[in-house]
Amino acid sequence: MFTLALIDDDIPIKPADFRDDCRVQLKRQIQIKYIDKVIPNVGLVVEFYNFVQVKDALVYPGDGKNSCGEAWVKVEFNLIVFRPAVDEWMVGSVAGSTKRGLLVSLGFFQDVEIPSANLRTPYVYDSGQGMWVWRFKDEETKETTNFFYEKDELIRFRVTAVKFPDASWPKEMRLKKPMSIVGAVDRDGLGLVSWWPQD
């Protein structure tokens, strides 16, 4: 679910901060630039982890308007990144139902969708209540029980894909949904947590 990503970047330090510890300033600039942002084909950055190498700095003359003589430091560092693996099981909460499927929230990440084709079968969309239903049939008693995917309930799902927008997409589309997760609840133990007995 969480992994380390090695990044190599040029990070600026303003002249007013030259007298401070450069690592403190570099970490602050890295956090401003990367935290809570998605790096394409890498994942959602959640935290700075450590410095691998701080290389030489280059100071460019400033024009007093666009630049003020910052030192640009070449830095290698690790970031903690959220990017679940395919087939990894996760727990979130049902954020809503549409005719296409379920929307799931992980709290810190909202773009999780479970398409209707990935729900437990047999399933049906109850338009009156606006939610999906798993119509479980007991093989012994032949009775059918409706299990509703209720809003705000905890749901366990498995990851089937992690998607990033194609670089050829328009910029506004890439920024709107820079990363999304596709899930499934098509196996025993998956679906609402309340459906399955706790050991």
mmCIF file of C-alpha atoms in Angstrom:
data_model
loop_
_atom_site.group_PDB
_atom_site.id
_atom_site.type_symbol
_atom_site.label_atom_id
_atom_site.label_comp_id
_atom_site.label_asym_id
_atom_site.label_seq_id
_atom_site.Cartn_x
_atom_site.Cartn_y
_atom_site.Cartn_z
ATOM 1 C CA MET A 1 0.000 0.000 0.000
ATOM 2 C CA PHE A 2 2.816 2.385 0.910
ATOM 3 C CA THR A 3 6.201 2.332 -0.725
ATOM 4 C CA LEU A 4 9.344 4.448 -1.034
ATOM 5 C CA ALA A 5 9.996 6.423 -4.197
ATOM 6 C CA LEU A 6 13.498 7.691 -4.953
ATOM 7 C CA ILE A 7 13.405 11.211 -6.408
ATOM 8 C CA ASP A 8 16.223 13.305 -7.884
ATOM 9 C CA ASP A 9 15.365 16.997 -8.106
ATOM 10 C CA ASP A 10 16.767 20.537 -7.952
ATOM 11 C CA ILE A 11 15.388 22.250 -4.846
ATOM 12 C CA PRO A 12 15.701 26.032 -4.289
ATOM 13 C CA ILE A 13 16.798 27.744 -1.084
ATOM 14 C CA LYS A 14 16.105 31.473 -0.765
ATOM 15 C CA PRO A 15 18.979 33.808 0.208
ATOM 16 C CA ALA A 16 17.196 34.721 3.455
ATOM 17 C CA ASP A 17 17.451 31.048 4.489
ATOM 18 C CA PHE A 18 21.155 30.578 3.688
ATOM 19 C CA ARG A 19 22.206 30.913 7.341
ATOM 20 C CA ASP A 20 19.835 28.129 8.479
ATOM 21 C CA ASP A 21 20.561 24.404 8.314
ATOM 22 C CA CYS A 22 20.219 23.622 4.597
ATOM 23 C CA ARG A 23 18.644 20.193 5.239
ATOM 24 C CA VAL A 24 15.803 21.769 7.220
ATOM 25 C CA GLN A 25 15.132 24.219 4.397
ATOM 26 C CA LEU A 26 15.418 21.522 1.728
ATOM 27 C CA LYS A 27 12.979 19.270 3.587
ATOM 28 C CA ARG A 28 10.513 22.155 3.915
ATOM 29 C CA GLN A 29 10.727 22.944 0.183
ATOM 30 C CA ILE A 30 10.356 19.258 -0.735
ATOM 31 C CA GLN A 31 7.250 18.968 1.460
ATOM 32 C CA ILE A 32 5.708 22.072 -0.108
ATOM 33 C CA LYS A 33 6.365 20.758 -3.617
ATOM 34 C CA TYR A 34 5.403 17.084 -3.205
ATOM 35 C CA ILE A 35 3.179 16.298 -0.185
ATOM 36 C CA ASP A 36 -0.489 15.549 -1.064
ATOM 37 C CA LYS A 37 0.324 15.546 -4.770
ATOM 38 C CA VAL A 38 0.315 12.665 -7.233
ATOM 39 C CA ILE A 39 3.485 11.866 -9.140
ATOM 40 C CA PRO A 40 2.367 10.343 -12.471
ATOM 41 C CA ASN A 41 2.898 6.561 -12.610
ATOM 42 C CA VAL A 42 4.329 6.613 -9.080
ATOM 43 C CA GLY A 43 1.514 7.437 -6.636
ATOM 44 C CA LEU A 44 0.200 9.875 -4.031
ATOM 45 C CA VAL A 45 2.977 11.372 -1.886
ATOM 46 C CA VAL A 46 2.104 11.248 1.809
ATOM 47 C CA GLU A 47 5.383 12.144 3.546
ATOM 48 C CA PHE A 48 9.076 12.938 3.189
ATOM 49 C CA TYR A 49 11.184 9.960 4.333
ATOM 50 C CA ASN A 50 14.911 10.768 4.142
ATOM 51 C CA PHE A 51 17.782 12.298 2.218
ATOM 52 C CA VAL A 52 19.916 9.934 0.154
ATOM 53 C CA GLN A 53 22.394 12.534 -1.096
ATOM 54 C CA VAL A 54 22.672 16.307 -1.005
ATOM 55 C CA LYS A 55 24.901 17.429 -3.876
ATOM 56 C CA ASP A 56 26.380 20.781 -4.862
ATOM 57 C CA ALA A 57 24.338 23.942 -5.046
ATOM 58 C CA LEU A 58 24.346 26.429 -7.899
ATOM 59 C CA VAL A 59 23.533 30.066 -7.183
ATOM 60 C CA TYR A 60 22.053 32.012 -10.069
ATOM 61 C CA PRO A 61 21.924 35.814 -10.150
ATOM 62 C CA GLY A 62 18.461 37.151 -9.428
ATOM 63 C CA ASP A 63 16.565 39.862 -11.241
ATOM 64 C CA GLY A 64 14.681 40.928 -8.093
ATOM 65 C CA LYS A 65 11.319 40.036 -9.647
ATOM 66 C CA ASN A 66 11.104 36.403 -10.746
ATOM 67 C CA SER A 67 14.183 35.167 -8.912
ATOM 68 C CA CYS A 68 16.196 36.514 -6.014
ATOM 69 C CA GLY A 69 19.499 34.647 -6.215
ATOM 70 C CA GLU A 70 18.272 31.278 -4.919
ATOM 71 C CA ALA A 71 20.666 28.402 -4.454
ATOM 72 C CA TRP A 72 19.446 25.402 -6.442
ATOM 73 C CA VAL A 73 20.594 22.236 -4.679
ATOM 74 C CA LYS A 74 20.716 18.859 -6.416
ATOM 75 C CA VAL A 75 19.102 16.421 -3.997
ATOM 76 C CA GLU A 76 18.281 12.716 -3.989
ATOM 77 C CA PHE A 77 15.617 11.782 -1.451
ATOM 78 C CA ASN A 78 12.974 9.186 -0.640
ATOM 79 C CA LEU A 79 9.274 9.933 -0.340
ATOM 80 C CA ILE A 80 6.584 7.711 1.186
ATOM 81 C CA VAL A 81 4.053 7.102 -1.579
ATOM 82 C CA PHE A 82 0.576 5.567 -1.521
ATOM 83 C CA ARG A 83 0.187 3.111 -4.383
ATOM 84 C CA PRO A 84 -1.555 -0.153 -3.588
ATOM 85 C CA ALA A 85 -0.555 -3.325 -5.390
ATOM 86 C CA VAL A 86 -2.946 -5.229 -7.644
ATOM 87 C CA ASP A 87 -4.808 -7.890 -5.604
ATOM 88 C CA GLU A 88 -4.048 -6.090 -2.331
ATOM 89 C CA TRP A 89 -7.035 -6.066 0.053
ATOM 90 C CA MET A 90 -8.045 -2.717 1.548
ATOM 91 C CA VAL A 91 -10.799 -1.338 3.788
ATOM 92 C CA GLY A 92 -12.621 1.928 3.069
ATOM 93 C CA SER A 93 -16.128 3.282 3.483
ATOM 94 C CA VAL A 94 -18.923 3.364 0.928
ATOM 95 C CA ALA A 95 -19.114 6.985 -0.258
ATOM 96 C CA GLY A 96 -22.048 6.420 -2.602
ATOM 97 C CA SER A 97 -23.695 4.322 -5.300
ATOM 98 C CA THR A 98 -24.263 5.174 -8.935
ATOM 99 C CA LYS A 99 -25.695 3.065 -11.730
ATOM 100 C CA ARG A 100 -22.081 2.376 -12.754
ATOM 101 C CA GLY A 101 -21.045 0.964 -9.373
ATOM 102 C CA LEU A 102 -19.810 1.933 -5.910
ATOM 103 C CA LEU A 103 -17.711 4.920 -4.864
ATOM 104 C CA VAL A 104 -15.353 4.256 -1.951
ATOM 105 C CA SER A 105 -13.410 6.616 0.309
ATOM 106 C CA LEU A 106 -10.194 5.714 2.112
ATOM 107 C CA GLY A 107 -10.329 8.939 4.127
ATOM 108 C CA PHE A 108 -7.160 10.451 2.689
ATOM 109 C CA PHE A 109 -7.953 9.233 -0.850
ATOM 110 C CA GLN A 110 -11.361 9.478 -2.548
ATOM 111 C CA ASP A 111 -10.937 8.190 -6.111
ATOM 112 C CA VAL A 112 -11.822 4.519 -5.614
ATOM 113 C CA GLU A 113 -14.496 2.952 -7.802
ATOM 114 C CA ILE A 114 -15.915 -0.560 -7.781
ATOM 115 C CA PRO A 115 -17.698 -1.122 -11.121
ATOM 116 C CA SER A 116 -20.967 -3.057 -10.953
ATOM 117 C CA ALA A 117 -19.354 -5.919 -12.912
ATOM 118 C CA ASN A 118 -16.938 -6.380 -9.963
ATOM 119 C CA LEU A 119 -19.685 -6.789 -7.321
ATOM 120 C CA ARG A 120 -20.704 -10.127 -5.801
ATOM 121 C CA THR A 121 -23.166 -11.979 -8.013
ATOM 122 C CA PRO A 122 -26.077 -11.977 -8.293
ATOM 123 C CA TYR A 123 -26.437 -8.222 -7.819
ATOM 124 C CA VAL A 124 -29.069 -5.627 -8.626
ATOM 125 C CA TYR A 125 -29.321 -1.842 -8.375
ATOM 126 C CA ASP A 126 -32.218 -0.762 -6.136
ATOM 127 C CA SER A 127 -33.204 2.556 -7.737
ATOM 128 C CA GLY A 128 -35.730 3.265 -4.977
ATOM 129 C CA GLN A 129 -33.036 3.266 -2.298
ATOM 130 C CA GLY A 130 -30.250 4.297 -4.655
ATOM 131 C CA MET A 131 -27.874 1.490 -3.707
ATOM 132 C CA TRP A 132 -26.515 -1.828 -4.921
ATOM 133 C CA VAL A 133 -27.710 -5.104 -3.448
ATOM 134 C CA TRP A 134 -26.053 -8.505 -3.282
ATOM 135 C CA ARG A 135 -28.859 -11.102 -3.524
ATOM 136 C CA PHE A 136 -27.335 -14.011 -1.610
ATOM 137 C CA LYS A 137 -29.076 -17.373 -2.050
ATOM 138 C CA ASP A 138 -28.563 -19.980 0.674
ATOM 139 C CA GLU A 139 -27.966 -23.330 -1.056
ATOM 140 C CA GLU A 140 -29.429 -25.331 1.870
ATOM 141 C CA THR A 141 -32.597 -23.352 2.611
ATOM 142 C CA LYS A 142 -33.013 -21.852 -0.878
ATOM 143 C CA GLU A 143 -33.815 -18.508 0.797
ATOM 144 C CA THR A 144 -32.588 -15.256 -0.711
ATOM 145 C CA THR A 145 -31.147 -12.581 1.558
ATOM 146 C CA ASN A 146 -30.526 -9.028 0.364
ATOM 147 C CA PHE A 147 -27.257 -7.477 1.493
ATOM 148 C CA PHE A 148 -27.217 -3.724 0.786
ATOM 149 C CA TYR A 149 -24.036 -1.756 0.099
ATOM 150 C CA GLU A 150 -25.056 0.985 2.551
ATOM 151 C CA LYS A 151 -23.492 4.438 2.522
ATOM 152 C CA ASP A 152 -20.769 5.121 5.135
ATOM 153 C CA GLU A 153 -20.421 1.399 5.970
ATOM 154 C CA LEU A 154 -16.935 -0.141 6.013
ATOM 155 C CA ILE A 155 -16.193 -2.151 2.879
ATOM 156 C CA ARG A 156 -13.343 -4.566 2.216
ATOM 157 C CA PHE A 157 -12.266 -4.764 -1.418
ATOM 158 C CA ARG A 158 -9.354 -5.941 -3.513
ATOM 159 C CA VAL A 159 -7.466 -3.694 -5.898
ATOM 160 C CA THR A 160 -7.794 -4.676 -9.556
ATOM 161 C CA ALA A 161 -6.041 -1.641 -11.103
ATOM 162 C CA VAL A 162 -4.297 1.629 -10.242
ATOM 163 C CA LYS A 163 -4.817 4.139 -13.060
ATOM 164 C CA PHE A 164 -3.007 7.315 -14.010
ATOM 165 C CA PRO A 165 -4.182 9.616 -16.812
ATOM 166 C CA ASP A 166 -2.396 9.421 -20.124
ATOM 167 C CA ALA A 167 0.029 12.281 -20.808
ATOM 168 C CA SER A 168 -1.884 13.033 -24.017
ATOM 169 C CA TRP A 169 -5.066 13.935 -22.078
ATOM 170 C CA PRO A 170 -5.938 17.636 -21.660
ATOM 171 C CA LYS A 171 -4.258 19.154 -18.587
ATOM 172 C CA GLU A 172 -7.549 19.947 -16.794
ATOM 173 C CA MET A 173 -8.579 16.266 -17.054
ATOM 174 C CA ARG A 174 -5.209 15.101 -15.738
ATOM 175 C CA LEU A 175 -5.448 17.489 -12.768
ATOM 176 C CA LYS A 176 -9.067 16.562 -11.998
ATOM 177 C CA LYS A 177 -8.264 12.884 -11.427
ATOM 178 C CA PRO A 178 -4.477 12.362 -11.323
ATOM 179 C CA MET A 179 -4.801 8.835 -9.902
ATOM 180 C CA SER A 180 -7.675 6.395 -9.409
ATOM 181 C CA ILE A 181 -8.130 2.901 -8.014
ATOM 182 C CA VAL A 182 -10.452 0.242 -9.413
ATOM 183 C CA GLY A 183 -11.618 -2.383 -6.937
ATOM 184 C CA ALA A 184 -13.662 -5.564 -6.716
ATOM 185 C CA VAL A 185 -15.719 -7.339 -4.036
ATOM 186 C CA ASP A 186 -16.116 -10.611 -5.934
ATOM 187 C CA ARG A 187 -14.615 -13.077 -3.426
ATOM 188 C CA ASP A 188 -15.520 -14.494 -0.017
ATOM 189 C CA GLY A 189 -14.546 -12.086 2.757
ATOM 190 C CA LEU A 190 -15.016 -9.058 0.497
ATOM 191 C CA GLY A 191 -17.931 -6.633 0.658
ATOM 192 C CA LEU A 192 -19.244 -4.886 3.752
ATOM 193 C CA VAL A 193 -17.179 -5.819 6.793
ATOM 194 C CA SER A 194 -20.412 -6.372 8.779
ATOM 195 C CA TRP A 195 -21.457 -9.218 6.435
ATOM 196 C CA TRP A 196 -18.631 -11.502 7.505
ATOM 197 C CA PRO A 197 -18.222 -12.965 11.036
ATOM 198 C CA GLN A 198 -15.147 -11.835 12.926
ATOM 199 C CA ASP A 199 -12.835 -14.618 14.120
#
